mmCIF file of C-alpha atoms and ligand atoms in Angstrom:
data_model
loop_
_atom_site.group_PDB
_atom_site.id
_atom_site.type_symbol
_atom_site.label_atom_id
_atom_site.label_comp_id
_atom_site.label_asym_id
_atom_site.label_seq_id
_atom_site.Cartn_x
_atom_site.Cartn_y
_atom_site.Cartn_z
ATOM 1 C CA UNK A 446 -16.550 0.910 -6.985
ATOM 2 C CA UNK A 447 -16.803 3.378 -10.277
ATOM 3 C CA UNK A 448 -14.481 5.626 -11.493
ATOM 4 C CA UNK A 449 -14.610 8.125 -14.366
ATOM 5 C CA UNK A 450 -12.494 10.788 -15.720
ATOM 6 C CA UNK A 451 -13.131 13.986 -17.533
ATOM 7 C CA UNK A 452 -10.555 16.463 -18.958
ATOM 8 C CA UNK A 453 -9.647 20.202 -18.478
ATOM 9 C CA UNK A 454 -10.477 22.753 -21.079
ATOM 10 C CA UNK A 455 -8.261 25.949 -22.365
ATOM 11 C CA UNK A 456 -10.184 28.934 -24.091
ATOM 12 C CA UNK A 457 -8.884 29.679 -27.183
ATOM 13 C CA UNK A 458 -11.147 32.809 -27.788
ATOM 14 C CA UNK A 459 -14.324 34.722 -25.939
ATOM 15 C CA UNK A 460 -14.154 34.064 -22.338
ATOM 16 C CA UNK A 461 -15.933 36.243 -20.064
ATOM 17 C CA UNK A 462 -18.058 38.002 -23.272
ATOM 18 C CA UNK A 463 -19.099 34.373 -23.366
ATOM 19 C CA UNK A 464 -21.547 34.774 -19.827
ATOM 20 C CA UNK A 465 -23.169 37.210 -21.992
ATOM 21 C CA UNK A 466 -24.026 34.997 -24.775
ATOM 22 C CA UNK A 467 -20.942 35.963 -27.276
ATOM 23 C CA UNK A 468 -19.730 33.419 -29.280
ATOM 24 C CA UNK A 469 -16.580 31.318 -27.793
ATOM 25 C CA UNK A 470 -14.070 28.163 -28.523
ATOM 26 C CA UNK A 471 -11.768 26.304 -26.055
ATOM 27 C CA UNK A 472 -10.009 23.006 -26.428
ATOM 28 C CA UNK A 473 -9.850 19.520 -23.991
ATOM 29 C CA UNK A 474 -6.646 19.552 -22.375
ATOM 30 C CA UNK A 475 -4.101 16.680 -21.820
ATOM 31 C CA UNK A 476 -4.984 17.323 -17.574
ATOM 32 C CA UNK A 477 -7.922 15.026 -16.584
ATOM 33 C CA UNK A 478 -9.512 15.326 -13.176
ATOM 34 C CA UNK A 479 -10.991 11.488 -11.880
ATOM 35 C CA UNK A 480 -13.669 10.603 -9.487
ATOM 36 C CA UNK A 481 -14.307 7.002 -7.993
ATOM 37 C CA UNK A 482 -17.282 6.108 -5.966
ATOM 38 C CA UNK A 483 -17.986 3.428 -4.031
ATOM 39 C CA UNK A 484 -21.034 2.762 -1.790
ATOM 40 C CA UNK A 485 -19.785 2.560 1.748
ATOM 41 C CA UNK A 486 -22.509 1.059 4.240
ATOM 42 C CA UNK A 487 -20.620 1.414 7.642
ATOM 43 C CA UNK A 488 -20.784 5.081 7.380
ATOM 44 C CA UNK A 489 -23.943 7.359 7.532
ATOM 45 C CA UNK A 490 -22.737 10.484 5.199
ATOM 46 C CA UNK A 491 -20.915 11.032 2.374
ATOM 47 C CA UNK A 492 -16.639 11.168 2.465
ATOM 48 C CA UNK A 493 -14.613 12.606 0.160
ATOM 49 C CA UNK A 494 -10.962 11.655 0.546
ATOM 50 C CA UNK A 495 -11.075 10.144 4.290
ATOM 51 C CA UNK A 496 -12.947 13.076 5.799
ATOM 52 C CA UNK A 497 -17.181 14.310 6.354
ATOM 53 C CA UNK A 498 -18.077 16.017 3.017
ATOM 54 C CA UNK A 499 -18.917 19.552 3.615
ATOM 55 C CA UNK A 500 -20.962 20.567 1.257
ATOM 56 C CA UNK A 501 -21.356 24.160 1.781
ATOM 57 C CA UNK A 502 -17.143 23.627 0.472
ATOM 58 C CA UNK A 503 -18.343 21.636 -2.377
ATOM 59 C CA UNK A 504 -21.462 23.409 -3.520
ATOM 60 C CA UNK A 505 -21.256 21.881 -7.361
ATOM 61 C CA UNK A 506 -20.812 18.777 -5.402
ATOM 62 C CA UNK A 507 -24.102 19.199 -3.345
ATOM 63 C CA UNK A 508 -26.293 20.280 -6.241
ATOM 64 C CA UNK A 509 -25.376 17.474 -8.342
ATOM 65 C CA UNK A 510 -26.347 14.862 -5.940
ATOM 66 C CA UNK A 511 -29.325 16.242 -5.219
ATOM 67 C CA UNK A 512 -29.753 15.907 -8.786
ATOM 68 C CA UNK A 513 -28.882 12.533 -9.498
ATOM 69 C CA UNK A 514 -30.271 11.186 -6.388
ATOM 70 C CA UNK A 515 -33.592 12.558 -6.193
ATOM 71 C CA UNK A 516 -34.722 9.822 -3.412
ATOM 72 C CA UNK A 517 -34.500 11.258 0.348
ATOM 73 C CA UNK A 518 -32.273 8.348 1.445
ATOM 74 C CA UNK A 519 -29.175 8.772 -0.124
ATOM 75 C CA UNK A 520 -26.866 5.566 0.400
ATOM 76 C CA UNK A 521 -23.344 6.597 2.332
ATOM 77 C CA UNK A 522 -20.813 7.108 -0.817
ATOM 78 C CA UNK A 523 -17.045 7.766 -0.346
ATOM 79 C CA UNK A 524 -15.816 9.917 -3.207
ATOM 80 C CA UNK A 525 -12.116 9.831 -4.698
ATOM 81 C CA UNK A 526 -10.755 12.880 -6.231
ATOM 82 C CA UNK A 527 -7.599 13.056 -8.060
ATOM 83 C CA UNK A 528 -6.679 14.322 -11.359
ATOM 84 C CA UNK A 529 -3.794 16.668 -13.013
ATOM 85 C CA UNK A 530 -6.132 19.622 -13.793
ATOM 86 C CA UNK A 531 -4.683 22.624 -11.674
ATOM 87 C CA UNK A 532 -7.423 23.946 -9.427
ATOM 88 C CA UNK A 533 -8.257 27.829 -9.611
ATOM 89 C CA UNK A 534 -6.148 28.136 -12.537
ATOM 90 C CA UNK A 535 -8.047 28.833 -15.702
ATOM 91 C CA UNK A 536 -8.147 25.265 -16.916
ATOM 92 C CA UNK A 537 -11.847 23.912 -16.046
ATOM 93 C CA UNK A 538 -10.543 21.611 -12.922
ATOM 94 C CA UNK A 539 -14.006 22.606 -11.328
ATOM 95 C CA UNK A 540 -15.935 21.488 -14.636
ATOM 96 C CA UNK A 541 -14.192 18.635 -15.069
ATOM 97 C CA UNK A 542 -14.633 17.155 -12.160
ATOM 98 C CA UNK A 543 -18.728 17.870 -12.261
ATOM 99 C CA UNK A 544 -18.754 16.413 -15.282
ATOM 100 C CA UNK A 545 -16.790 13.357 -14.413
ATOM 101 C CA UNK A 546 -18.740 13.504 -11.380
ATOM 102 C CA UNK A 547 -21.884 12.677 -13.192
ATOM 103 C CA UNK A 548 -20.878 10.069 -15.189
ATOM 104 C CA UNK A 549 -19.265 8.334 -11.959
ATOM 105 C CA UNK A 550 -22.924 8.482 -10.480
ATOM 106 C CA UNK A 551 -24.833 7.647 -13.656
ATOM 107 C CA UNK A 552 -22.674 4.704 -13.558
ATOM 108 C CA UNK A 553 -23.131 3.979 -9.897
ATOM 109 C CA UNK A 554 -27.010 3.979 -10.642
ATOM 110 C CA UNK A 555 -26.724 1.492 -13.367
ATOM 111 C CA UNK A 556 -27.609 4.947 -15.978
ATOM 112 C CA UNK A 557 -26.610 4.737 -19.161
ATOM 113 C CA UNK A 558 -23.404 7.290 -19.349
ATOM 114 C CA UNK A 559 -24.365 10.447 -21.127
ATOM 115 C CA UNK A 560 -22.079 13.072 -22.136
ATOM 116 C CA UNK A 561 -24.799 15.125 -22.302
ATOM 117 C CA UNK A 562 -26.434 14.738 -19.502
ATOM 118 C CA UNK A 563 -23.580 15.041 -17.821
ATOM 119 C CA UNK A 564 -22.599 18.600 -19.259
ATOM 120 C CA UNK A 565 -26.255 19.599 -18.906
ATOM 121 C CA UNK A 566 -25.928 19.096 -14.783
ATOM 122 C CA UNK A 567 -22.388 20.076 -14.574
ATOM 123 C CA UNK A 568 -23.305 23.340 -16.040
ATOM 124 C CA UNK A 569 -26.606 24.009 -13.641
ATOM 125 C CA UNK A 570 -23.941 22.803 -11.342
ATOM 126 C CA UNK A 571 -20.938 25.506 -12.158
ATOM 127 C CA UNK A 572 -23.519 27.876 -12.353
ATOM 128 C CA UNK A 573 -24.993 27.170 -8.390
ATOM 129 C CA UNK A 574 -21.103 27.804 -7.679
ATOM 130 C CA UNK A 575 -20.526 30.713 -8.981
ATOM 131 C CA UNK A 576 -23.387 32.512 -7.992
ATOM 132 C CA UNK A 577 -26.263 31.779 -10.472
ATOM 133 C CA UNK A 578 -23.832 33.227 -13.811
ATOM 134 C CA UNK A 579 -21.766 30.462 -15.471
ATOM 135 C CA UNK A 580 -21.718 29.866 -19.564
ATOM 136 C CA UNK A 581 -21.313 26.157 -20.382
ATOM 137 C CA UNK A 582 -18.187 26.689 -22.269
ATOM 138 C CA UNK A 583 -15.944 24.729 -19.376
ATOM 139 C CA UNK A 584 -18.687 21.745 -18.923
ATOM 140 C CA UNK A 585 -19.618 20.875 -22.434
ATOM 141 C CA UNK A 586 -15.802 20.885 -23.185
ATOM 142 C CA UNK A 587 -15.167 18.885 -20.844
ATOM 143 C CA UNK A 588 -18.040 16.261 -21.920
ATOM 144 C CA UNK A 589 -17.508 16.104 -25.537
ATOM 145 C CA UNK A 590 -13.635 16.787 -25.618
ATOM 146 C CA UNK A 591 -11.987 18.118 -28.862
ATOM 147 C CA UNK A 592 -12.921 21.638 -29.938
ATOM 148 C CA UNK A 593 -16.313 22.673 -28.780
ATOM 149 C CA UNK A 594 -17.482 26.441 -29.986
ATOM 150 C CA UNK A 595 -20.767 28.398 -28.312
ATOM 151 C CA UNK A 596 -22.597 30.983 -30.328
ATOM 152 C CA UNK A 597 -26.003 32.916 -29.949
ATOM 153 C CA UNK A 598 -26.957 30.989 -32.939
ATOM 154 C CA UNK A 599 -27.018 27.901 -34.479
ATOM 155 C CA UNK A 600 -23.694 27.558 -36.910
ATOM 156 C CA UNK A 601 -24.810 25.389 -39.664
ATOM 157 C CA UNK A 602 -21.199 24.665 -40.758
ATOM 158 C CA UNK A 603 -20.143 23.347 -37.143
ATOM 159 C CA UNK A 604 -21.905 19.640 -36.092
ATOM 160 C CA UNK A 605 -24.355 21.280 -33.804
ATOM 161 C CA UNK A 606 -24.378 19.320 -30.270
ATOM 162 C CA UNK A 607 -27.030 21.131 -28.624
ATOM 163 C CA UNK A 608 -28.440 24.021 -26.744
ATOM 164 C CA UNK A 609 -28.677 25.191 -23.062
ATOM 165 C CA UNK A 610 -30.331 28.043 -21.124
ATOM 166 C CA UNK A 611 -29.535 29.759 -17.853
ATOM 167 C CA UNK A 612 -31.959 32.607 -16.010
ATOM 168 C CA UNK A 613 -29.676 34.958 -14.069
ATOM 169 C CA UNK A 614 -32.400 37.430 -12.045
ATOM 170 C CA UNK A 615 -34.702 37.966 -14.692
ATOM 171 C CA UNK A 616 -32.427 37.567 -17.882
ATOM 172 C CA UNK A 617 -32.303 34.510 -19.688
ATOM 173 C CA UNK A 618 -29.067 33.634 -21.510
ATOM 174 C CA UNK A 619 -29.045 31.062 -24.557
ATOM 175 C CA UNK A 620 -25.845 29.316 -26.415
ATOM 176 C CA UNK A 621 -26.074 26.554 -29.141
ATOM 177 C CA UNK A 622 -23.369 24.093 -28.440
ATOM 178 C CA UNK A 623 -21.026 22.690 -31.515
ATOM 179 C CA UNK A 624 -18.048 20.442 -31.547
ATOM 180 C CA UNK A 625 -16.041 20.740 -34.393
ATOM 181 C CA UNK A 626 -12.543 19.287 -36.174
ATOM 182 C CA UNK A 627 -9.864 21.855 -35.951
ATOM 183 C CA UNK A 628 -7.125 21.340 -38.574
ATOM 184 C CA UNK A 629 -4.155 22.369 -36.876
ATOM 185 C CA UNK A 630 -0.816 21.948 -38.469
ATOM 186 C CA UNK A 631 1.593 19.725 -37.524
ATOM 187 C CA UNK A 632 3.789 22.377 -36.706
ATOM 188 C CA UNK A 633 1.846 24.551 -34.499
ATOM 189 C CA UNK A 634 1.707 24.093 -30.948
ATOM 190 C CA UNK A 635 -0.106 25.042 -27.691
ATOM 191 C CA UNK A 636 1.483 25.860 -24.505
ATOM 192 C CA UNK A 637 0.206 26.744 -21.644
ATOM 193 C CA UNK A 638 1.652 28.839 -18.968
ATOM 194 C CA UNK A 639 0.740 28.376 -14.959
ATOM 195 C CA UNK A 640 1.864 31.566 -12.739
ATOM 196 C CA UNK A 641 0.958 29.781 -9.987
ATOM 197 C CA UNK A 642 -1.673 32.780 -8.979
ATOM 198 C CA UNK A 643 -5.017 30.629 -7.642
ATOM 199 C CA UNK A 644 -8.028 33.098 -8.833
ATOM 200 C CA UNK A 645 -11.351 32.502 -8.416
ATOM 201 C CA UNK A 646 -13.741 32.335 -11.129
ATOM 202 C CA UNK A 647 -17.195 33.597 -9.751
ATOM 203 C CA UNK A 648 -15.030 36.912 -8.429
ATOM 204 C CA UNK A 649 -13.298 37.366 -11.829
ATOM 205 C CA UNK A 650 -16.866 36.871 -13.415
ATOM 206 C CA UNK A 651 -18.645 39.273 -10.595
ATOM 207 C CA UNK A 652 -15.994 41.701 -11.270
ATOM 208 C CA UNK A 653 -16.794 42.127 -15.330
ATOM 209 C CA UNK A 654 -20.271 42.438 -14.263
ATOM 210 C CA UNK A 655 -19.861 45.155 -11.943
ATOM 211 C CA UNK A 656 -18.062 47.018 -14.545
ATOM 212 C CA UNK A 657 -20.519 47.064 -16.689
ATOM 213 C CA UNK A 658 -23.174 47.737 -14.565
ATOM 214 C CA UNK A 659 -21.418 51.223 -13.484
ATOM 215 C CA UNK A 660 -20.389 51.555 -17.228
ATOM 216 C CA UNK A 661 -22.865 50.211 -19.230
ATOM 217 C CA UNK A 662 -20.976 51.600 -22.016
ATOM 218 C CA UNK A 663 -18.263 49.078 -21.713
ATOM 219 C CA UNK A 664 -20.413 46.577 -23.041
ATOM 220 C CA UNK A 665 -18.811 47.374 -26.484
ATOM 221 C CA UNK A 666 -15.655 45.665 -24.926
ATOM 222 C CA UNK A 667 -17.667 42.391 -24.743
ATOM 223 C CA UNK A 668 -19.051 42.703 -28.456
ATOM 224 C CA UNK A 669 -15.141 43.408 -29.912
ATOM 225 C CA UNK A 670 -14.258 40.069 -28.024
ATOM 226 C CA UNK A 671 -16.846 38.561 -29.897
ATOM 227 C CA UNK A 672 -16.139 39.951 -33.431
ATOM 228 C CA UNK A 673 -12.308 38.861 -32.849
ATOM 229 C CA UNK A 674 -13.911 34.588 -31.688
ATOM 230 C CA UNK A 675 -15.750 34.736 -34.863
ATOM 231 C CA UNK A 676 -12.690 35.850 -36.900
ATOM 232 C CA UNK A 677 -10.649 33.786 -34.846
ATOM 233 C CA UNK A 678 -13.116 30.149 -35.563
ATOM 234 C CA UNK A 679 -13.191 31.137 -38.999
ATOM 235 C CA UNK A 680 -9.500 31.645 -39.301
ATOM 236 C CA UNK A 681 -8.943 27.661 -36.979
ATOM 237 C CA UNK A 682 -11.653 26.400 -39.475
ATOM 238 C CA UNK A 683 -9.307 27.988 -42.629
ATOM 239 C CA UNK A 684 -5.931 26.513 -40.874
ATOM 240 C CA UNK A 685 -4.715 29.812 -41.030
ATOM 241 C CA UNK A 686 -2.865 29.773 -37.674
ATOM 242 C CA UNK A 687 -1.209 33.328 -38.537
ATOM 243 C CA UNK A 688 -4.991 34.699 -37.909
ATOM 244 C CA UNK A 689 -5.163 32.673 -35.379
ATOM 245 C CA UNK A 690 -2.705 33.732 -33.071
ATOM 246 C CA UNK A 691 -3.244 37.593 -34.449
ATOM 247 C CA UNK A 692 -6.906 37.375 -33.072
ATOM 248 C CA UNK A 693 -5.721 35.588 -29.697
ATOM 249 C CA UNK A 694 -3.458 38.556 -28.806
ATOM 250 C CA UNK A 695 -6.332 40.991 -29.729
ATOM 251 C CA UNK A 696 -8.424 38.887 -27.832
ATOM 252 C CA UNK A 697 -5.908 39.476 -24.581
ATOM 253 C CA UNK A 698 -5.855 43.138 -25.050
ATOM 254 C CA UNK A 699 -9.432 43.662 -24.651
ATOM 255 C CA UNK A 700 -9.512 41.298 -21.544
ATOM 256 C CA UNK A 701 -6.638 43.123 -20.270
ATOM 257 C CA UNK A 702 -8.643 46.535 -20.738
ATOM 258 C CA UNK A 703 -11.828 44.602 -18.941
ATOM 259 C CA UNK A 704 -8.959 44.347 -16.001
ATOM 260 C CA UNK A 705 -8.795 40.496 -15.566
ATOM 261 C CA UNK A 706 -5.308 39.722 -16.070
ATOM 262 C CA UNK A 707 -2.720 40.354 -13.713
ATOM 263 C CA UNK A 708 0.838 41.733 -13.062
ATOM 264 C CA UNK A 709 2.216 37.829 -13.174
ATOM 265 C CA UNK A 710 -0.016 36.761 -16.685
ATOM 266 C CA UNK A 711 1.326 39.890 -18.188
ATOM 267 C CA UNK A 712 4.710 38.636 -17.509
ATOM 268 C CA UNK A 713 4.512 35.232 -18.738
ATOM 269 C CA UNK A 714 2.239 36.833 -22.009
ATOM 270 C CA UNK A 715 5.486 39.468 -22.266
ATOM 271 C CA UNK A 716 8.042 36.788 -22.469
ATOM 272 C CA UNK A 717 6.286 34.192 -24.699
ATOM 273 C CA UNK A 718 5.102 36.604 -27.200
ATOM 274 C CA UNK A 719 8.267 36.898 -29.088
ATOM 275 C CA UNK A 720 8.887 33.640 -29.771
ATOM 276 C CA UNK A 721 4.697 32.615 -30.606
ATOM 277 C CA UNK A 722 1.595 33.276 -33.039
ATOM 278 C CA UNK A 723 -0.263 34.698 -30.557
ATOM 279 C CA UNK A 724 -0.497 34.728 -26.876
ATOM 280 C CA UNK A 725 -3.513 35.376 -24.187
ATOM 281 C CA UNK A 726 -4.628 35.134 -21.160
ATOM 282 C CA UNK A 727 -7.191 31.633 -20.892
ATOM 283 C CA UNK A 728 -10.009 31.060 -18.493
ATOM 284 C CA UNK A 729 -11.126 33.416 -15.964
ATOM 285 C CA UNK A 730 -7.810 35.266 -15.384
ATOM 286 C CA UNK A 731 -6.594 37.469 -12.436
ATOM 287 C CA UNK A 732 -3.832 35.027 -12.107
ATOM 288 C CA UNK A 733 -4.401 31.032 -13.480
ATOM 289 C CA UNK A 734 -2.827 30.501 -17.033
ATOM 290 C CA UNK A 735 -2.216 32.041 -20.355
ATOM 291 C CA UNK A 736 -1.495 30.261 -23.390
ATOM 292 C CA UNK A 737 0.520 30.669 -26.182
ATOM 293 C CA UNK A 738 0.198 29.467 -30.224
ATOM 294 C CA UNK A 739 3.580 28.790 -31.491
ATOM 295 C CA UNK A 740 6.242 27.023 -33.931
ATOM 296 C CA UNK A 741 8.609 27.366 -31.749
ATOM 297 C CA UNK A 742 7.322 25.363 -28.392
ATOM 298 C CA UNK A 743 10.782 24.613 -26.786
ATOM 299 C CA UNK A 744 11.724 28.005 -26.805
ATOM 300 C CA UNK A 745 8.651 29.230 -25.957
ATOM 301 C CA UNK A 746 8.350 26.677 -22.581
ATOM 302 C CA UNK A 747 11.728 28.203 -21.794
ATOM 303 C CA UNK A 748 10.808 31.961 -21.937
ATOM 304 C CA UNK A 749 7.880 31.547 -20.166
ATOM 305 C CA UNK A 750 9.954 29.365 -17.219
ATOM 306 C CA UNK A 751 12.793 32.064 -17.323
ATOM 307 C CA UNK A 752 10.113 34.269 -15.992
ATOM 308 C CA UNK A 753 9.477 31.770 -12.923
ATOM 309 C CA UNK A 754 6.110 30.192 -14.540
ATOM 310 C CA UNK A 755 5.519 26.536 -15.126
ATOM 311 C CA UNK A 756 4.911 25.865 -18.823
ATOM 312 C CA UNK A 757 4.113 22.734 -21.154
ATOM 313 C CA UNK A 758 2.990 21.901 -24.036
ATOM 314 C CA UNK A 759 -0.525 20.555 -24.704
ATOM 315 C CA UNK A 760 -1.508 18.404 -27.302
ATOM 316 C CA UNK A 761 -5.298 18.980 -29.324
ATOM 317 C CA UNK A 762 -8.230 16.649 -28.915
ATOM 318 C CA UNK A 763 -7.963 14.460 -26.107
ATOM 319 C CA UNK A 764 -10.996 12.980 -25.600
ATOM 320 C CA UNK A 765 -13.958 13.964 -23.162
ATOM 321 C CA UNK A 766 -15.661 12.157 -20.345
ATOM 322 C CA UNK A 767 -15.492 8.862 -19.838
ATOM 323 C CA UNK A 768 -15.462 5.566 -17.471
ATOM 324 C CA UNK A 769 -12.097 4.351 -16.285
ATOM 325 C CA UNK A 770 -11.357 0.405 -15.781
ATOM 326 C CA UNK A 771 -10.220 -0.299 -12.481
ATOM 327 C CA UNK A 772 -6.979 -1.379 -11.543
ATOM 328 C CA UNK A 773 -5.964 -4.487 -8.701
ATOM 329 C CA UNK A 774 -4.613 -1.093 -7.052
ATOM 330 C CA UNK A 775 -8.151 0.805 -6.902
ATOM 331 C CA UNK A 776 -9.985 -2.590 -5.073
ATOM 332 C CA UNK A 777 -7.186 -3.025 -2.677
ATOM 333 C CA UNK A 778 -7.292 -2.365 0.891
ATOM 334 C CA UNK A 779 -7.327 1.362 2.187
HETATM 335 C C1 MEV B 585 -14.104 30.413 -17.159
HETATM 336 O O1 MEV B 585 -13.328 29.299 -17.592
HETATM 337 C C2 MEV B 585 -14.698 31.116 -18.328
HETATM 338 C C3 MEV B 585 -15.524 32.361 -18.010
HETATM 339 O O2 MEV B 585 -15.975 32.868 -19.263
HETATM 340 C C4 MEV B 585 -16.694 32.053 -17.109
HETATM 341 C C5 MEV B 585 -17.785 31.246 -17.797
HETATM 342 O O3 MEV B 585 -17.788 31.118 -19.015
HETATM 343 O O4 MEV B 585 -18.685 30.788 -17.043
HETATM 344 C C6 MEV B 585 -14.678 33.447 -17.359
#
């Protein structure tokens, strides 16, 4: 049996202008999402969590063991899922467990484990999911963990990580990968806020496009969200949090105007605000999470509970994919 874990991801600045190749930053998350594996002869398909894997329900699933398992006779696996990530709710569950999905197989194979590799599939992979448009913003957080930042063009001041490509009909999008140390104070704090509203991502991401297909116009929207990332890495990379959180809330206006939050984000945004930096919206929106940048994280959990949402506060950097030891409880009879 293998097991590997990869973690969630919050969006700090650019989502959605991101699909369209605008720069963008998010940070791993606390929340991991784990996959074991284990080679099961008696059976003759593929299990996940006691029942037949249906893969038309697992698409990301389906493409990445085609992937990984080129060969026509695929050996029976039964596949583990469990993990803290909340799915449909802004905060990468779906990446993270392609990603840690990968690595689990790698490993299975006898592969070396690459996070690489395994954001390079796990983005093809979120990308066959949600319809052929997906940036690799969630996926190559998830790998690498820490702060990872996409641009149109190679930053020469961030540790550049790589590159990746995606053809959507017959436009081809391209973002340089870079992971980068973010010197946040000691006393600034993230928190992020569930309202419990699952969205889904390809219909929040189908829904920008359609606006600005009938209103081509609106594409300006998507260029301000990327003026306010840059201002907004420059201003992490400066430790100027004040900036920061300035260019989150502008960065939740003009997502708000694109019309991907929601009744229940606005409230949570409405009651942290006071007591925070800056607040926004993170992820796909139409329900999922917001998150807030604050001094005052106590208070700011509280205000955003008071207004029925479940908050907490996440800590910087954890660390991206990787292989878990097993434990006498994981080879023990099921
Ligand atoms: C989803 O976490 C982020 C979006 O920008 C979609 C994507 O980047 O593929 C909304």
């Amino acid at each position: 049996m293998v097991k590997a874990s990869a973690p969630g991801k919050c969006i700090l600045f650019g989502e959605h202008a991101v699909v369209y190749g605008q720069p963008a930053v998010a940070c791993s998350i606390n929340q991991r999402m784990v996959v074991e594996l284990e080679e099961e002869k008696k059976f003759d398909s593929w299990r996940l969590d006691g029942a037949i894997l249906n893969f038309s329900k697992h698409p990301h699933i389906d493409f990445l063991k085609d992937q990984l398992w080129p060969e026509n006779v695929k050996p029976p696996l039964k596949i583990r899922i469990r993990g803290t990530v909340p799915a449909a709710s802004g905060l990468g569950s779906s990446a993270a467990l392609s990603v840690a999905l990968v690595a689990a197989l790698q490993q299975l194979r006898d592969e070396d484990i690459d996070a690489g590799i395994a954001g390079l599939l796990s983005h093809q992979a979120e990308a066959f999911a949600q319809g052929g448009r997906a940036s690799p913003i969630d996926t190559a957080t998830s790998a690498s963990g820490g702060f990872v930042v996409l641009s149109d063009t190679v930053n020469e001041t961030l540790d550049h990580i790589g590159e990746r490509s995606l053809q959507y009909q017959d436009e081809i999008t391209t973002w340089q990968l870079h992971s980068f140390i973010a010197d946040i104070p000691d006393d600034t704090f993230l928190v992020i806020g569930n309202t419990g509203v699952h969205a889904s991502t390809s219909k929040q991401v189908a829904k920008v496009a359609s606006l600005l297909e009938k209103q081509p116009e609106r594409h300006v929207e998507i260029e301000a969200i990327g003026s306010i990332a840059r201002r907004g890495i420059e201003a992490l990379r400066a430790g100027d949090m004040e900036s920061v959180g300035k260019a989150m809330t502008e960065n939740h206006i003009v997502l708000r105007s694109l019309g991907v939050s929601s009744p229940e984000l606005e409230k949570l945004i409405k009651a942290a605000a006071p007591s925070s930096l800056g607040v926004k919206l993170t992820g796909s929106g139409g329900g999922g999470c917001m998150i807030a940048l604050t001094k005052n994280p106590e208070q700011t959990v509280g205000a955003i509970e008071m207004e029925g949402g479940r908050a907490f506060i996440s800590p910087f950097n954890s660390p991206g994919v990787r292989i878990e030891t097993l434990s006498s409880q994981d080879s023990g009879p099921q």
